[in-house]
Amino acid sequence: MKLSAGASEGFLKSPDLSLIGALLYGPDAGMVALARRSLVAQIAEGDDLRVAQIDGATAAKDIAGLDGELRARGFFPGRRAVIVDGAKDGLAKDLGSVLDEITSEDAFLIVTASQLPARSALRKLFEGHRQLVSMALFPRALNMADVAHQMKEAGSEARFSDEAEGMLMETLAGMDPGGSNQLIDKVALSFLNRSDEIDMDELAAHLPRTIDAASDALVDAVVEGRPASIGPTLRRVTSGGVSAVQIMIHTTRRFRDLVTLSSSSDGIDAALGRLRPPVFGPRRQQLAAGTRRWGPKAEEALRLLFSTERQLRQSGSRPDLAIAERCLLRLAMMGAQANHR
């Protein structure tokens, strides 16, 4: 059976144990590994003695060994799980005959693979069998329910304040699925014995400093109208490997938010509530203050940023850092004038 995306999520959290196996495949190895871990946790109930793991190439060469693992009985009660990682289509040739003899009394087979085309022999085997399921796993935006589920699987019952949730989701939004999974596991481990509410300051200490975070001080100086801070802060940011184009993109993102907020017909606070990803705490206050400071002038700043970014993206030899610094200084001087209005 082929499962839809929604049905796949439900199956991973509560698998049908009357079935005998599942194929998990997709382009992101980290996402496939996370799905496999979730499924194994449900089947083996955290008991490593009820789990056997076989490499895909080994399973294809020794199908009798895989058959034996599936039929083996454990010393302890409960369903066993047999994992075949990194399977190729060659495994499907002999696997079908093995699975015809397997029942729900035997181990549950979990086969993982990378991206598989529609004509894949493995997909055809799992999608065409009444006691097997196949699920394609593709990256999607995580929500807080996903995060809470993964943290619970890792043994953490920690809860977060609204501000901390917003900070965590904003960080995850800029990461690939594998990196997101690793970060959530790290956070779960950091607050393993906590069941009370974690605030934003506590969480921040366990989050990575991204390019955006490293550039925030520079953009703050621009928005708040502090020209004297531009040069030293810019040198500090670029010494960490951030390019002039990246700086322009990050600054443009902030001014785009200011334009959106200032043009809202129902006020800044209502517009702040509609921003995605959501913003909380000090950053929310900064955006509100910056919007009031710049007002319609934010559109003029945005036009200058667009023009500078196009100039930086053009081919040819030019002093990128000097161009970016000149733009930022000009904006900071505009911000300083706005402070005295």
XYZ file of C-alpha atoms in Angstrom:
341
model
C 0.000 0.000 0.000
C 1.151 3.491 -0.797
C 0.536 5.965 2.017
C -0.149 9.665 1.563
C 1.932 12.249 3.463
C -0.737 12.588 6.158
C -1.236 8.842 6.484
C 2.548 8.356 6.686
C 2.789 10.724 9.658
C 0.002 8.871 11.416
C 1.566 5.483 10.695
C 4.955 6.529 12.080
C 3.334 7.580 15.349
C 0.941 4.622 15.591
C 1.832 1.802 13.174
C -0.584 -0.969 12.247
C 1.129 -4.020 13.736
C -1.072 -6.421 11.782
C 1.179 -5.536 8.826
C 4.621 -7.044 8.211
C 6.773 -4.250 6.862
C 7.317 -0.694 5.611
C 9.482 1.007 3.001
C 10.730 4.501 3.910
C 12.414 6.468 1.131
C 13.193 10.034 0.143
C 15.924 12.469 -0.956
C 16.906 13.585 2.559
C 18.786 10.893 4.465
C 18.303 12.685 7.790
C 14.537 12.789 7.343
C 14.404 9.092 6.418
C 16.551 8.237 9.453
C 14.240 10.206 11.744
C 11.160 8.407 10.361
C 12.873 5.057 10.817
C 13.770 5.923 14.411
C 10.189 6.940 15.144
C 8.809 3.710 13.685
C 11.328 1.530 15.519
C 10.491 3.266 18.809
C 6.821 2.416 18.365
C 7.407 -1.216 17.393
C 10.233 -2.175 19.785
C 9.048 0.170 22.570
C 12.585 1.367 23.278
C 13.996 -2.148 23.772
C 17.228 -2.374 21.745
C 17.248 -6.158 22.215
C 14.183 -6.327 19.989
C 15.945 -4.576 17.077
C 18.249 -6.064 14.425
C 19.976 -4.015 11.738
C 21.328 -5.225 8.387
C 23.076 -3.281 5.627
C 21.157 -3.212 2.336
C 24.000 -4.734 0.304
C 24.448 -7.550 2.853
C 20.723 -8.311 2.857
C 20.662 -8.539 -0.957
C 23.570 -11.014 -0.962
C 22.269 -13.094 1.964
C 18.497 -13.216 1.648
C 18.436 -16.393 3.756
C 20.073 -14.471 6.606
C 17.398 -11.779 6.365
C 14.712 -14.460 6.337
C 16.214 -15.955 9.486
C 16.259 -12.569 11.253
C 12.611 -11.978 10.420
C 11.556 -15.366 11.781
C 13.780 -15.309 14.882
C 12.084 -15.175 18.261
C 13.413 -12.971 21.046
C 13.851 -13.833 24.701
C 11.470 -11.060 25.734
C 7.819 -10.481 24.766
C 6.872 -7.934 22.129
C 7.294 -7.434 18.390
C 10.814 -7.352 16.997
C 11.976 -4.926 14.285
C 14.447 -5.790 11.523
C 15.967 -2.771 9.743
C 17.512 -2.937 6.271
C 19.281 0.380 5.627
C 20.308 1.739 2.234
C 18.412 -0.833 0.186
C 18.617 -0.920 -3.620
C 16.191 -2.355 -6.152
C 18.237 -5.556 -6.355
C 16.871 -6.565 -2.949
C 13.310 -6.728 -4.282
C 13.991 -9.745 -6.515
C 14.221 -12.288 -3.675
C 12.545 -10.295 -0.896
C 9.061 -10.845 -2.319
C 9.228 -14.624 -1.896
C 10.538 -14.241 1.674
C 7.740 -11.868 2.675
C 5.082 -14.200 1.283
C 5.899 -16.536 4.186
C 6.140 -13.856 6.897
C 3.227 -13.117 9.239
C 2.481 -10.531 11.915
C 3.877 -13.001 14.451
C 7.331 -12.482 12.941
C 9.517 -9.377 13.082
C 8.373 -6.154 11.434
C 10.604 -5.299 8.452
C 11.706 -1.675 7.968
C 13.497 -0.968 4.685
C 15.054 2.460 4.031
C 16.241 3.839 0.707
C 17.141 7.103 -0.985
C 14.922 8.665 -3.641
C 13.220 5.943 -5.733
C 11.590 6.457 -9.167
C 8.026 5.304 -9.866
C 9.339 2.245 -11.741
C 11.446 1.131 -8.764
C 11.159 -2.608 -8.019
C 11.200 -1.910 -4.273
C 8.340 0.552 -4.568
C 6.310 -1.835 -6.697
C 6.821 -4.633 -4.149
C 5.751 -2.581 -1.126
C 2.987 -0.629 -2.865
C 1.453 -3.756 -4.385
C 1.431 -5.946 -1.248
C -1.583 -5.852 1.085
C 0.549 -6.343 4.208
C 3.264 -3.835 3.345
C 3.266 -0.047 3.244
C 5.397 2.407 1.284
C 5.913 6.025 2.244
C 7.732 8.782 0.390
C 9.328 11.284 2.753
C 9.929 14.815 1.529
C 11.059 17.862 3.510
C 8.307 20.128 4.842
C 8.198 22.937 7.352
C 8.218 21.658 10.914
C 5.569 22.813 13.359
C 5.719 22.880 17.139
C 3.762 19.621 17.381
C 6.542 17.899 15.371
C 9.171 19.356 17.684
C 7.292 18.288 20.823
C 6.844 14.759 19.454
C 10.544 14.379 18.615
C 11.596 15.759 21.994
C 9.256 13.345 23.770
C 10.758 10.453 21.787
C 14.183 11.636 22.989
C 12.938 11.494 26.587
C 12.329 15.191 27.255
C 9.063 16.606 28.644
C 10.327 20.206 28.544
C 7.868 22.998 27.750
C 8.707 26.376 26.234
C 7.369 29.871 26.718
C 5.747 31.541 23.693
C 8.894 33.607 23.137
C 11.135 30.530 23.323
C 8.878 28.631 20.897
C 9.082 31.498 18.431
C 12.873 31.625 18.686
C 13.195 27.851 18.205
C 10.849 27.755 15.189
C 12.625 30.724 13.602
C 15.970 28.925 13.972
C 14.608 25.663 12.544
C 13.057 27.473 9.574
C 16.531 28.281 8.244
C 17.900 24.730 8.544
C 17.741 21.593 6.403
C 15.837 18.576 7.813
C 18.970 16.761 8.971
C 20.233 19.826 10.808
C 16.784 20.424 12.308
C 16.657 16.878 13.667
C 20.090 17.215 15.241
C 19.203 20.544 16.831
C 15.941 19.226 18.304
C 17.789 16.219 19.744
C 20.401 18.564 21.238
C 17.709 20.731 22.824
C 15.923 17.652 24.184
C 19.167 16.392 25.713
C 19.921 19.812 27.206
C 16.565 19.884 29.015
C 16.207 16.164 29.624
C 15.220 16.446 33.288
C 13.068 19.555 32.975
C 9.273 19.526 32.940
C 8.780 23.204 33.773
C 8.661 26.048 31.256
C 11.898 27.001 29.478
C 12.246 30.715 28.762
C 13.867 32.394 25.765
C 17.168 33.230 27.499
C 17.688 29.627 28.626
C 16.943 28.277 25.153
C 19.166 30.821 23.372
C 22.250 29.382 25.085
C 21.648 26.064 23.275
C 20.904 27.406 19.792
C 23.575 27.859 17.123
C 24.676 31.314 16.086
C 23.746 31.516 12.403
C 24.850 33.987 9.747
C 21.622 35.908 10.383
C 22.278 36.069 14.119
C 25.846 37.259 13.569
C 24.557 40.029 11.285
C 21.792 41.228 13.613
C 24.048 43.689 15.466
C 25.036 45.279 12.165
C 21.439 45.638 10.960
C 20.415 46.989 14.380
C 23.047 49.732 14.012
C 21.644 50.626 10.584
C 18.002 50.699 11.662
C 18.726 52.574 14.897
C 20.789 55.219 13.087
C 24.271 54.628 14.528
C 26.721 55.356 11.646
C 29.798 55.194 13.897
C 29.094 51.534 14.650
C 28.857 50.430 11.005
C 32.561 50.112 10.139
C 33.741 48.133 13.198
C 30.641 45.904 13.241
C 30.896 45.225 9.502
C 34.543 44.117 9.876
C 33.577 41.815 12.722
C 30.766 40.235 10.686
C 32.791 39.725 7.501
C 35.726 38.254 9.448
C 33.396 35.321 10.188
C 33.009 34.567 6.484
C 29.778 36.467 5.758
C 29.792 37.980 2.255
C 28.678 41.453 1.207
C 25.705 39.969 -0.679
C 24.604 38.017 2.412
C 24.751 41.214 4.451
C 22.563 42.997 1.886
C 20.051 40.122 1.892
C 19.827 40.161 5.677
C 19.429 43.949 5.805
C 16.835 43.868 3.030
C 14.828 41.266 4.943
C 14.635 43.586 7.976
C 13.575 46.616 5.933
C 11.014 44.554 4.042
C 9.473 43.721 7.424
C 9.488 47.422 8.345
C 7.695 48.314 5.102
C 5.115 45.573 5.661
C 4.472 46.731 9.221
C 4.318 50.447 8.422
C 1.837 49.903 5.589
C -0.589 47.865 7.694
C -4.055 49.398 7.885
C -4.839 47.895 11.301
C -1.715 49.001 13.150
C 1.768 47.737 13.930
C 0.800 45.334 16.723
C -1.745 43.513 14.561
C 0.742 43.323 11.691
C 3.440 41.935 14.005
C 1.068 39.118 14.919
C 0.802 38.132 11.256
C 4.549 37.864 10.589
C 5.837 34.387 9.697
C 7.874 33.010 11.279
C 6.395 34.675 14.366
C 8.499 37.091 16.446
C 8.509 37.501 20.209
C 10.253 39.314 23.031
C 13.055 41.826 22.335
C 12.982 41.273 18.558
C 9.279 42.104 18.446
C 9.963 45.298 20.386
C 12.856 46.178 18.046
C 10.682 45.756 14.957
C 7.936 47.897 16.443
C 10.394 50.660 17.398
C 12.112 50.508 13.986
C 8.778 50.741 12.176
C 7.772 53.836 14.149
C 11.204 55.398 13.565
C 11.339 54.864 9.788
C 7.695 54.995 8.709
C 7.363 55.646 4.939
C 11.143 56.230 4.687
C 11.598 52.436 4.922
C 10.463 52.191 1.276
C 13.243 54.563 0.205
C 15.732 52.440 2.177
C 14.453 49.289 0.483
C 14.955 50.801 -2.980
C 18.559 51.652 -2.099
C 19.150 48.104 -0.827
C 17.696 46.562 -4.009
C 19.914 48.774 -6.148
C 23.034 47.905 -4.131
C 22.281 44.192 -4.175
C 21.905 44.246 -7.983
C 25.241 46.044 -8.243
C 26.942 43.400 -6.059
C 25.515 40.557 -8.144
C 26.857 41.937 -11.409
C 29.949 40.273 -12.844
C 33.253 42.076 -12.852
C 35.937 43.154 -10.414
C 34.744 45.604 -7.778
C 35.246 46.321 -4.052
C 32.123 44.525 -2.748
C 32.777 45.329 0.892
C 33.250 49.015 0.188
C 29.993 49.129 -1.817
C 28.092 47.411 0.990
C 29.626 49.674 3.640
C 28.742 52.819 1.688
C 25.122 51.653 1.416
C 24.874 50.786 5.110
C 26.425 54.094 6.178
C 23.958 55.991 4.029
C 21.067 54.075 5.576
C 22.385 54.591 9.110
C 22.602 58.339 8.473
C 18.975 58.272 7.283
C 18.116 56.447 10.518
C 19.966 59.052 12.559
C 17.943 61.803 10.900
C 14.754 59.850 11.685
C 15.793 59.790 15.374
C 15.763 63.612 15.443
C 12.374 64.057 13.800
